[in-house]
Short mmCIF file of C-alpha atoms and ligand atoms in Angstrom, two decimals:
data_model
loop_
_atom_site.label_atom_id
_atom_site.label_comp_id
_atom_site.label_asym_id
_atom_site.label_seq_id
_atom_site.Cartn_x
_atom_site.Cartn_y
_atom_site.Cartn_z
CA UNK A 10 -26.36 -10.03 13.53
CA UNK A 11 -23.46 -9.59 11.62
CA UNK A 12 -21.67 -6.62 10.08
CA UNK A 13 -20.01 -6.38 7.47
CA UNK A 14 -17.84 -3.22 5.83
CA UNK A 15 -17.61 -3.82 2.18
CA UNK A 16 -15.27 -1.68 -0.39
CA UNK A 17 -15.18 -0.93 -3.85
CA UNK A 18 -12.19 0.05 -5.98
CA UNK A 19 -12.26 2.46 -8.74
CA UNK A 20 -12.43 -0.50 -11.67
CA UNK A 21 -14.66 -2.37 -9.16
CA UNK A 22 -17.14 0.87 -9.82
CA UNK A 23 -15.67 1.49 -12.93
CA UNK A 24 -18.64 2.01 -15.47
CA UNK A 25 -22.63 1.82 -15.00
CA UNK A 26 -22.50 -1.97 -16.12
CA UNK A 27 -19.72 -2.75 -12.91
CA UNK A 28 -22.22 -0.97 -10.48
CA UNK A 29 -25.09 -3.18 -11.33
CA UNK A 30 -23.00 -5.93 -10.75
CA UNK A 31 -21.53 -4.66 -7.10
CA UNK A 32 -24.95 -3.65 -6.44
CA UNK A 33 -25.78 -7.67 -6.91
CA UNK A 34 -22.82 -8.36 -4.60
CA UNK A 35 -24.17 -6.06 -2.00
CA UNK A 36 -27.65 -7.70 -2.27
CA UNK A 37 -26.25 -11.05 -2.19
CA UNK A 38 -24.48 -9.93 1.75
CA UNK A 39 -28.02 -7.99 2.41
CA UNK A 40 -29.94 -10.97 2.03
CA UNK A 41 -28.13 -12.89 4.45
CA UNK A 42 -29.22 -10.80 7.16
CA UNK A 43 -26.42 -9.45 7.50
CA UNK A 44 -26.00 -5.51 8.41
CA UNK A 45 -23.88 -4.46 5.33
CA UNK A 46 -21.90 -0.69 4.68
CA UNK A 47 -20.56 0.04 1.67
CA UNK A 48 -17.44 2.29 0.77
CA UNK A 49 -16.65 3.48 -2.56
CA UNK A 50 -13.78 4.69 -4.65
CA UNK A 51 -14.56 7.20 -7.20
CA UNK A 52 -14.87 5.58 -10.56
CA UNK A 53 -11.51 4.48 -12.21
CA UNK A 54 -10.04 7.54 -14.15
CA UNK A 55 -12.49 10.05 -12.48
CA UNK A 56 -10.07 11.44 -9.59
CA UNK A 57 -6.90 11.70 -12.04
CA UNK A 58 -9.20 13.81 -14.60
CA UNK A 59 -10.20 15.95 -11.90
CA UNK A 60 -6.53 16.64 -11.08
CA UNK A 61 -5.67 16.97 -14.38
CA UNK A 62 -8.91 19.88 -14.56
CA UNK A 63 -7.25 21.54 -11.61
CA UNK A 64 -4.38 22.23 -13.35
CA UNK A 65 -5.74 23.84 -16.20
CA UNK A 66 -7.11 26.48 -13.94
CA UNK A 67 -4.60 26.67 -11.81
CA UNK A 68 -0.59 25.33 -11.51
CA UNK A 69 -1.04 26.26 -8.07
CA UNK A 70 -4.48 25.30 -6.77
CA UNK A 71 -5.64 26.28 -3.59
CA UNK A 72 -5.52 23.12 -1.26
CA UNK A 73 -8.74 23.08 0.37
CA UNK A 74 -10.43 23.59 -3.21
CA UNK A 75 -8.67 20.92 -4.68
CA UNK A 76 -9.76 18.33 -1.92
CA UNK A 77 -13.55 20.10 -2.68
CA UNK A 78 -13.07 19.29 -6.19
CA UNK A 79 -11.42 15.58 -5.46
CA UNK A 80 -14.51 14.52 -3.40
CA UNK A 81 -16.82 14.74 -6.19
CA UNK A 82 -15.52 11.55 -7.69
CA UNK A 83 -16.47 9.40 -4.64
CA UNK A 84 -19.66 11.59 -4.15
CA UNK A 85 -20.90 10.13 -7.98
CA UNK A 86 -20.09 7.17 -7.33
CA UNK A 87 -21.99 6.47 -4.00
CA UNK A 88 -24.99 8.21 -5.25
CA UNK A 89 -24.65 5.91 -8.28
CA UNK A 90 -24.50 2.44 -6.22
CA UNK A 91 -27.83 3.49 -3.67
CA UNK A 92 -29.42 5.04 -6.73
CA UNK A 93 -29.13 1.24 -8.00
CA UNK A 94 -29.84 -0.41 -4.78
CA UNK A 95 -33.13 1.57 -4.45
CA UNK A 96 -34.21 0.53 -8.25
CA UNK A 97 -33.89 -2.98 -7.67
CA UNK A 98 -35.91 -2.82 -3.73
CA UNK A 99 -32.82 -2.26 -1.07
CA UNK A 100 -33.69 0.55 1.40
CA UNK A 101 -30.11 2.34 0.55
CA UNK A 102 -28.72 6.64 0.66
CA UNK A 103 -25.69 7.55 0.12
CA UNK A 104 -23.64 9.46 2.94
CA UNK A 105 -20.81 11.94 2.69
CA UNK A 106 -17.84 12.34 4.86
CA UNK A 107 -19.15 15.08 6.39
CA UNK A 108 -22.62 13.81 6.93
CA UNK A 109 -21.55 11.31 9.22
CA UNK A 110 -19.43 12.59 9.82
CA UNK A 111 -16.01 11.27 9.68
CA UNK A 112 -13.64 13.70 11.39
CA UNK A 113 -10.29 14.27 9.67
CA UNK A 114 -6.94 15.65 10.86
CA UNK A 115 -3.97 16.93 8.72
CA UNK A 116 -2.87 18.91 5.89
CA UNK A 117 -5.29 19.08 2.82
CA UNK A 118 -5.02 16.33 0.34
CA UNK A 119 -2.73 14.66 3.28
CA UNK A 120 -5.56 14.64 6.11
CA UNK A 121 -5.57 11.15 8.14
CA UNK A 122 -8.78 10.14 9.75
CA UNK A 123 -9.37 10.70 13.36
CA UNK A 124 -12.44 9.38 14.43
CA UNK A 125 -16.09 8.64 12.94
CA UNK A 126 -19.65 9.35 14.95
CA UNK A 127 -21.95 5.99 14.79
CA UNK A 128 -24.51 7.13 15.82
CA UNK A 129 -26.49 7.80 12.42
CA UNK A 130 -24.92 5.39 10.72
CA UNK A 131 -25.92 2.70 13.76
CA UNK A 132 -30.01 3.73 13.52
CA UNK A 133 -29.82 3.60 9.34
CA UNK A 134 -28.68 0.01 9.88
CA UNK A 135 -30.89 -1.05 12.57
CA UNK A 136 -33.39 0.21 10.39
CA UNK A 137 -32.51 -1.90 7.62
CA UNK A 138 -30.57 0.96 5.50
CA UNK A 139 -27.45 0.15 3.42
CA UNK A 140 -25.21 3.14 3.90
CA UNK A 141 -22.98 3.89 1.31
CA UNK A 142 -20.23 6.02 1.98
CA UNK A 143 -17.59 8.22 0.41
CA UNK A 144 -13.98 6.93 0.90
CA UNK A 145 -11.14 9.12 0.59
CA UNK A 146 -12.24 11.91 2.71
CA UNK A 147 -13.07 13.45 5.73
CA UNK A 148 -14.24 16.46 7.19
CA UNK A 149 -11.44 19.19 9.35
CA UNK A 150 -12.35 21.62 12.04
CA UNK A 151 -13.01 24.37 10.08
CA UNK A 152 -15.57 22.11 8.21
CA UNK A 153 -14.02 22.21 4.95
CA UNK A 154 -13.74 18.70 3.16
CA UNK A 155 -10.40 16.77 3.35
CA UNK A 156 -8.69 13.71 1.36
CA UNK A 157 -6.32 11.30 3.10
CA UNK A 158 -4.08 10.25 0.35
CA UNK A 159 -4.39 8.57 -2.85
CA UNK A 160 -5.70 5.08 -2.67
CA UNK A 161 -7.60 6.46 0.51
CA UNK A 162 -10.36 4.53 0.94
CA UNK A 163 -8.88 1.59 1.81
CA UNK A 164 -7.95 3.66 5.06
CA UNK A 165 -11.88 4.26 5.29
CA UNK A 166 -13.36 1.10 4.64
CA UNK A 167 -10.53 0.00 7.80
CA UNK A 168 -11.63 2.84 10.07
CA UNK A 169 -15.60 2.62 9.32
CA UNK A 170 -14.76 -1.31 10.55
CA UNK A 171 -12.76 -0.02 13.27
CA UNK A 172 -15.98 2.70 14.36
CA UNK A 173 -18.58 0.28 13.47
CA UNK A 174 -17.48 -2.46 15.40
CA UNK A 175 -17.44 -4.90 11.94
CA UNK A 176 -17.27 -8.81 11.90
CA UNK A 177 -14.61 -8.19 8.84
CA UNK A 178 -14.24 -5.72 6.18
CA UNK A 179 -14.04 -6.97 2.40
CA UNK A 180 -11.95 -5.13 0.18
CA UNK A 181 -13.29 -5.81 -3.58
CA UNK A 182 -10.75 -5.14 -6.43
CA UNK A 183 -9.33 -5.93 -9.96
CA UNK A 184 -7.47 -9.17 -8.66
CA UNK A 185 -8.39 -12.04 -6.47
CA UNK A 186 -6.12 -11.59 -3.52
CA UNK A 187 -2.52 -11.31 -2.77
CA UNK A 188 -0.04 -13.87 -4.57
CA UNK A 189 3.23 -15.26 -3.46
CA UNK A 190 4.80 -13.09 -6.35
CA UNK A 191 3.49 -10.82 -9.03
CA UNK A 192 1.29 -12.96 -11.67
CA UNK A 193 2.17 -10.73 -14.25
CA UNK A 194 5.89 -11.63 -13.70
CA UNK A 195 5.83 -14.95 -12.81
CA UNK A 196 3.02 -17.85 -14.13
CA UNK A 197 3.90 -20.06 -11.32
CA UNK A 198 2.90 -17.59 -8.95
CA UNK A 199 0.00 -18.86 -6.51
CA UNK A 200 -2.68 -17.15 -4.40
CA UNK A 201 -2.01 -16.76 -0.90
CA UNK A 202 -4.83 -17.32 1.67
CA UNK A 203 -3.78 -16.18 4.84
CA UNK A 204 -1.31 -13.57 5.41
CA UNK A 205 -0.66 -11.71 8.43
CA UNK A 206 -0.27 -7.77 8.72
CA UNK A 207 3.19 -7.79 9.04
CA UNK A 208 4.01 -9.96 5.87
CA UNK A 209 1.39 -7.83 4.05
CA UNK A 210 2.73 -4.99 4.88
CA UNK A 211 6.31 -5.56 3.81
CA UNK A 212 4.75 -6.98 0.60
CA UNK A 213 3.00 -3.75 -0.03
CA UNK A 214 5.15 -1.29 0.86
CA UNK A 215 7.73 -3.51 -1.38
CA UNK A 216 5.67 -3.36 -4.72
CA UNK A 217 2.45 -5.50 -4.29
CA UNK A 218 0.07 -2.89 -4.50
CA UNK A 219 -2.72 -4.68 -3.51
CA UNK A 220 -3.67 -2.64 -0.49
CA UNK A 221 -2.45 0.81 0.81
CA UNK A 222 0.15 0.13 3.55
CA UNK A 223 -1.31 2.50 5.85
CA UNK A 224 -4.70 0.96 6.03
CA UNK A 225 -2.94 -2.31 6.52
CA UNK A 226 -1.01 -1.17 9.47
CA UNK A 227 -4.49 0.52 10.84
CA UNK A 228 -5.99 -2.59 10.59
CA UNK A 229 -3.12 -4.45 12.43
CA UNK A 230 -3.65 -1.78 15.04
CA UNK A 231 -7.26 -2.22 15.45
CA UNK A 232 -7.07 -6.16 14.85
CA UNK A 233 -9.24 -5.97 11.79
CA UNK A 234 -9.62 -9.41 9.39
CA UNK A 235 -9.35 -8.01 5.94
CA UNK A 236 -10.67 -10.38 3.09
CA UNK A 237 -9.14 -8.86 -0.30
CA UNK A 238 -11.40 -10.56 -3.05
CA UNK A 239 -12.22 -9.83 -6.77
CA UNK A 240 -15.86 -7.91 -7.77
CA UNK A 241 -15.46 -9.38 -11.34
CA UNK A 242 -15.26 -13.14 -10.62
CA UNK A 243 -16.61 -14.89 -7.76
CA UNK A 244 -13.73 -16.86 -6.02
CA UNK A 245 -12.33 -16.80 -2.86
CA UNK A 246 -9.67 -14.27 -1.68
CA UNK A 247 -6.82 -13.62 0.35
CA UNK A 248 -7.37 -13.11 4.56
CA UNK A 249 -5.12 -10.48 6.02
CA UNK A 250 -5.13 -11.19 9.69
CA UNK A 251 -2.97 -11.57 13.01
CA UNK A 252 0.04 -14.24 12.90
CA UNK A 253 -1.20 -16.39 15.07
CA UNK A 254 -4.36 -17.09 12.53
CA UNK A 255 -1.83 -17.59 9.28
CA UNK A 256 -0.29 -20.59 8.94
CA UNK A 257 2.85 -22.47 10.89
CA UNK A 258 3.93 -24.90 8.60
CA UNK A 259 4.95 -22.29 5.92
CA UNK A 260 8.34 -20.31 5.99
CA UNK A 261 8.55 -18.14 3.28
CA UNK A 262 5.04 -16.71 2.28
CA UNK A 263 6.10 -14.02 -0.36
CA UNK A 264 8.39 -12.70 -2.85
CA UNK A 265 8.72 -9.23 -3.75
CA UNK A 266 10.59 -6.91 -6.21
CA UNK A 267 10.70 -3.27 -6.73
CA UNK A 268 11.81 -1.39 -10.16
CA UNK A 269 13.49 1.52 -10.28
CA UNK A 270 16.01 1.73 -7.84
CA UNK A 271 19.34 3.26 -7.67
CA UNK A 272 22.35 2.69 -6.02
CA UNK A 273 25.02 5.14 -5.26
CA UNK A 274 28.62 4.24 -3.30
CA UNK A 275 30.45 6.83 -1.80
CA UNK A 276 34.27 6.06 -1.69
CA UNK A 277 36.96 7.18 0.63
CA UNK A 278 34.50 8.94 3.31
CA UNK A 279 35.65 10.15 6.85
CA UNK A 280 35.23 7.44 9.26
CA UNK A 281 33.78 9.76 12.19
CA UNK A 282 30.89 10.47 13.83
CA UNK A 283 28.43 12.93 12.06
CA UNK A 284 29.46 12.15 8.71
CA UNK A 285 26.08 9.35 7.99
CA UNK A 286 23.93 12.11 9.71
CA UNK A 287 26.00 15.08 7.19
CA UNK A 288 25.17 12.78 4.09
CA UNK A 289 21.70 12.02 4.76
CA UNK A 290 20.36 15.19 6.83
CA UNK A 291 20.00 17.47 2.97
CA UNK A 292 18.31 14.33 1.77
CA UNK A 293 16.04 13.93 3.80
CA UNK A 294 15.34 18.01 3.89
CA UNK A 295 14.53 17.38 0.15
CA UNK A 296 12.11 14.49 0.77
CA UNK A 297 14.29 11.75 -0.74
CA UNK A 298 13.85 8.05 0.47
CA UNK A 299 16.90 6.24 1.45
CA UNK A 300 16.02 2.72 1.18
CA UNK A 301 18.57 -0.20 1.77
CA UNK A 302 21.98 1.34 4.07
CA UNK A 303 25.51 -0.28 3.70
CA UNK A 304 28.52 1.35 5.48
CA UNK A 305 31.84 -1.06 5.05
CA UNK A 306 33.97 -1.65 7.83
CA UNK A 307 37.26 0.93 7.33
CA UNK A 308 40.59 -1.13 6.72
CA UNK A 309 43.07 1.82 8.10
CA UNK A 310 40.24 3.68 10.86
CA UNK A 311 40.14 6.73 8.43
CA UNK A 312 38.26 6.29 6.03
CA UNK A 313 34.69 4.33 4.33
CA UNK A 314 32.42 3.42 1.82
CA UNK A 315 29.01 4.05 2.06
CA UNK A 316 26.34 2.73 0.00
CA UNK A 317 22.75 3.61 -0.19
CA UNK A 318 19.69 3.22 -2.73
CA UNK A 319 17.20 5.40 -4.01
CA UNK A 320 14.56 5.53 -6.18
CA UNK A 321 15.96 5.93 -10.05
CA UNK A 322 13.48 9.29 -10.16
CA UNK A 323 15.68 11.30 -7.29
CA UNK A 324 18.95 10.09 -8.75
CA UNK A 325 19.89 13.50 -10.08
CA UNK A 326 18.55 15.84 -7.52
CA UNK A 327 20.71 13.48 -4.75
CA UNK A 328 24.13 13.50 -6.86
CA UNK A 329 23.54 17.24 -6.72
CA UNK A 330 22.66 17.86 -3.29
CA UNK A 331 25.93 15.46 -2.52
CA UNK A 332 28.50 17.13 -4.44
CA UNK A 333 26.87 20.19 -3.58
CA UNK A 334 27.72 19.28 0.40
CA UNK A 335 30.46 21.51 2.18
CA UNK A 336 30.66 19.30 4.68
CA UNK A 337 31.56 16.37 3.10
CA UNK A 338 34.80 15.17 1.59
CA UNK A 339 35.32 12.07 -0.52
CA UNK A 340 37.62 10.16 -3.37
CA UNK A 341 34.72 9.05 -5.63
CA UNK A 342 31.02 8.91 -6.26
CA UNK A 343 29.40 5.90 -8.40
CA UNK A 344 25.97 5.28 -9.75
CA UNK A 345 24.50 2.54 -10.83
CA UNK A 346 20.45 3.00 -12.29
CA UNK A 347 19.80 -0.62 -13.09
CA UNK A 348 19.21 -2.10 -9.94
CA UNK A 349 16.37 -4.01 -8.65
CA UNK A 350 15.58 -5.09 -4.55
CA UNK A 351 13.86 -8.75 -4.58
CA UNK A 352 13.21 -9.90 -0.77
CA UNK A 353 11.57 -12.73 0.54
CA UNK A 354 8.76 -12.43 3.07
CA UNK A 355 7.35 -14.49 5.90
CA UNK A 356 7.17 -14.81 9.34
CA UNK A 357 8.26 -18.30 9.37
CA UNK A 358 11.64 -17.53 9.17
CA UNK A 359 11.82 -16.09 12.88
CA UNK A 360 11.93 -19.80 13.82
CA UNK A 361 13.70 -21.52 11.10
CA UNK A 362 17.50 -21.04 10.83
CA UNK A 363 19.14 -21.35 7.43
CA UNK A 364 16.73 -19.45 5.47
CA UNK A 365 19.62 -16.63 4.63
CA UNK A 366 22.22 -19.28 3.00
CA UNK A 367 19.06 -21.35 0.83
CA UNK A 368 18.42 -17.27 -0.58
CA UNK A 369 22.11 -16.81 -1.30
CA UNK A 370 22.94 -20.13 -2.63
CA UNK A 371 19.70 -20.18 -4.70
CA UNK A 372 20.91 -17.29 -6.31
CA UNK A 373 24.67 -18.13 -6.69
CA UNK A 374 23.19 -21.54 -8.40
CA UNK A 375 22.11 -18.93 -11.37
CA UNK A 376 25.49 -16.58 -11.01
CA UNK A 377 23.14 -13.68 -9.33
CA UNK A 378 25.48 -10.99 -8.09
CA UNK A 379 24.44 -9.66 -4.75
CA UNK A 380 25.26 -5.71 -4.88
CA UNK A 381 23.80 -5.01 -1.10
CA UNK A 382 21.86 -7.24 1.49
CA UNK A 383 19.52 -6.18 4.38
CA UNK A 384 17.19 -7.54 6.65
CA UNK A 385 14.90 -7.35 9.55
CA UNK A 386 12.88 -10.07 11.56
CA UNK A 387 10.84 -11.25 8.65
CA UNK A 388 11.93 -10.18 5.74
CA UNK A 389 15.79 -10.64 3.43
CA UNK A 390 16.02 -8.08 0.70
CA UNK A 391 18.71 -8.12 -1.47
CA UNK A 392 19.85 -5.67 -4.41
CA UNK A 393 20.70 -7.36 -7.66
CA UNK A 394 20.94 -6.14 -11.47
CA UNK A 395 17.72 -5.23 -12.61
CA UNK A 396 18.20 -7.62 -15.85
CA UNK A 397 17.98 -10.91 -13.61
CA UNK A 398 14.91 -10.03 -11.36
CA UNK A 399 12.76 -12.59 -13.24
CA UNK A 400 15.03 -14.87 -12.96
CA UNK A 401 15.65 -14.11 -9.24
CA UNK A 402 12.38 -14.44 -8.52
CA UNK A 403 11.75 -17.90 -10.46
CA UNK A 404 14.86 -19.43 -8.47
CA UNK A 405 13.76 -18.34 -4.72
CA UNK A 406 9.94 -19.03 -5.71
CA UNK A 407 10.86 -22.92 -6.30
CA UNK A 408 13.77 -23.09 -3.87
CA UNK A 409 10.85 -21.97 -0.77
CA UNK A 410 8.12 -24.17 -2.77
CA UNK A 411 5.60 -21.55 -3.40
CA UNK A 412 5.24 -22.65 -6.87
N1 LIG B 524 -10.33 7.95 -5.70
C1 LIG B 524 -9.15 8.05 -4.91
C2 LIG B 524 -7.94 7.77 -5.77
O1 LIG B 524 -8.06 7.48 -6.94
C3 LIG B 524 -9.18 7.20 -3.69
C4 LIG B 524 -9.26 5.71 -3.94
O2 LIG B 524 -9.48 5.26 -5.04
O3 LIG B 524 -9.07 4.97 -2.97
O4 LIG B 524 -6.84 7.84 -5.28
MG1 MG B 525 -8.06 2.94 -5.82
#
C-alpha cells in the first residue's frame, strides 16, 4: 500500500470553510487505499499574532516560552482538521511533536529536527488512522517544546516522509506549483513540471518562495519526490525531484530576481593578503549576508576595488562597521540601493555552451547595464538597476523560450 505525507499551508488551513475542504482532499487520498499523514501549518495569521502577544508581555521573552506559546497555532489547527475528519466518518487524532515524538536539536525557535520514532505513528496507520501532525516543532532533551524556523513545516512534512518511508510527500499551498518566473511579475510566465532539487533550490533561496530551502535540500538528501500543488483548485502541480527524472531537452528552466539589494565598491584597497578576510570578518560577526563578490584585477600590484552586495536593510549598519575598521585603508566608498540580482536557472546549461553570451546579449539588445556578474554550475546571476528587472526578465524569458 501506498503512503503518502500530505501538508497544509497556513492559507491552505486558513479559516473553518478551507479545513472542510482539505479535509475532502484528505478523504479523496484515504479512499484510495492509500495510508495518508497529514501535516499542518498553523492557520494563516495565527503564529504572527502570537508573536506579536509575546511582545506585549515581554520585549525580551524567554525562548523556551515563546516556542510553548508558538506551538499552539499548529496544535489548533490539527485538532481542527481530525475534529473534521471524525464528523464526516475517517478514523483520524491529532498528534503533537512530542507525542510522537519528533526529537529536535538546536537553539529554541532555531531547533532542526533530528529524528522521529515510527513506531506509533506505523500501528495508527496500519490500523486505518489518519494522523495529523503538528509541523513546526519538535521536542529537545530536556522535553521542552521546540520550533525549527519559520515556514517550518515544510521541513516536517520532508522528515515525517523521510521517517515514514513515504511514496511522495505533497506540499498543498496558495499557488499551483513553481513557475519559470514570478506570475505576479511576468503574464507570460508558465508552470514548471519537473524541477530538480538543485534548480529549486537556487530558485528559492533566490526569491521564489514557494518552498523553504532547507526542506528542499533535506529532501535532496533523503531523495524525496516533492509534488507542490494548490488546496484551492484542483490542477496538477510542480514535481521536485532528482536531475536525472527532470527533463533533457530543456536548458534554462527558471528565472529569478531578488529586491532589495545593495551594492557597495570599495576603491583604492591594499592588494594583499588578509585584507578580503579584514573587510568581511566584522560583517559576518554582525550577521550580515554578503551575496554576489567582485574583486578587480589591480593595474599597478598595490592597490583594488572590491565590490560586494547586500541586502538594502544592512546597508547602514555595514557602511558603519566599514569606516569604523582600523584595519582597513581606502580612497573611496560608494553605494548604490537600487539594485536588483536576476539569474537564470537550470541544469541544462552544464552541457550547453553559449548560454553566458545569449544572457548578455539579450540584455545588451535592451541597453541593460550589467553592474556585477557571478556564477556557479547551474545558475548566471547578474546585478542590474532595479528599474529594468521587468524588463530583464521579459527579454531572457523569450530569449530561453519559457514563454
Ligand atoms: N506556522 C509557522 C509559521 O508561520 C510554520 C509554518 O507555517 O510552516 O512560520
Ligand atoms: Mg507557511
Amino acid at each position: 500500500m501506498k503512503t503518502l505525507v500530505l501538508k497544509f499551508g497556513g492559507t491552505s488551513v486558513g479559516n473553518i470553510d478551507r479545513i472542510k475542504k482539505v479535509c475532502k482532499i484528505i478523504a479523496n487520498y484515504k479512499k484510495k487505499k492509500t495510508k495518508v499523514l497529514v501535516i499542518s501549518s498553523a492557520m494563516s495569521g495565527v503564529t504572527n499574532d502570537l508573536i506579536n502577544k509575546s511582545k506585549l508581555v515581554s520585549n525580551n521573552f524567554e525562548k523556551a516560552e515563546y516556542d510553548t506559546l508558538l506551538s499552539t497555532g499548529e496544535q489548533a489547527s490539527c485538532a481542527l482538521i481530525a475534529g473534521r475528519l471524525n464528523h464526516i466518518g475517517f478514523k483520524s487524532r491529532s498528534w503533537m511533536s512530542w507525542q510522537i515524538p519528533i526529537i529536535s536539536e538546536g537553539p529554541h525557535s532555531g531547533a532542526r529536527i533530528n529524528r522521529v520514532i515510527v513506531k506509533n505513528l506505523n500501528d495508527y496507520l496500519k490500523s486505518g488512522g489518519i494522523p495529523i501532525i503538528t509541523g513546526f516543532q519538535g521536542v529537545n532533551n530536556k522535553f521542552r517544546l521546540t520550533t525549527i524556523g519559520r515556514s517550518g513545516s515544510d521541513a516536517t512534512a520532508i522528515m515525517l516522509a523521510r521517517y515514514i518511508k513515504a511514496d511522495e510527500c505533497i506540499i498543498y499551498t496558495d499557488v499551483d506549483g513553481v513557475y519559470t518566473t514570478d506570475p505576479r511579475q511576468y503574464k507570460n510566465a508558465k508552470k514548471i513540471k519537473k524541477i530538480s532539487y538543485d534548480e529549486m533550490l537556487e530558485m528559492a533561496s533566490l526569491g521564489s518562495k514557494v518552498m523553504q530551502p532547507t526542506s528542499v535540500q533535506d529532501a535532496k538528501l533523503n531523495n524525496i519526490d516533492i509534488q507542490v500543488k494548490s488546496s484551492f483548485i484542483n490542477k496538477s502541480g510542480t514535481l521536485i525531484t532528482g536531475s536525472s527524472k527532470t527533463f533533457s531537452n530543456q536548458i534554462i528552466t527558471g528565472i529569478s530576481s531578488t529586491k532589495n539589494d545593495a551594492k557597495i565598491t570599495i576603491v583604492g584597497v591594499k592588494d594583499r593578503p588578509g585584507i578580503a578576510a579584514s573587510i568581511f570578518k566584522p560583517l559576518s560577526k554582525n550577521l550580515i549576508n554578503v551575496d554576489m563578490v567582485v574583486q578587480n584585477i589591480s593595474l599597478n600590484g598595490k592597490e583594488t576595488d572590491l565590490t560586494f552586495t547586500i541586502k538594502s536593510e544592512d546597508l547602514k549598519k555595514t557602511e558603519k562597521i566599514i569606516k569604523q575598521n582600523k584595519k582597513l585603508s581606502y580612497k573611496k566608498l560608494s553605494f548604490d540601493k537600487d539594485v536588483s540580482k536576476v539569474s537564470i536557472i537550470g541544469v541544462g546549461m552544464i552541457s550547453t555552451p553559449g548560454i553566458t553570451y545569449r544572457m548578455f546579449q539579450a540584455l545588451a539588445s535592451k541597453k541593460i547595464n550589467i553592474l556585477v556578474i557571478s556564477t556557479s554550475e547551474i545558475k548566471i546571476s547578474v546585478l542590474i538597476s532595479a528599474k529594468q528587472v521587468k524588463k530583464a526578465v521579459a527579454v531572457l524569458h523569450k530569449e530561453f523560450k519559457l514563454d
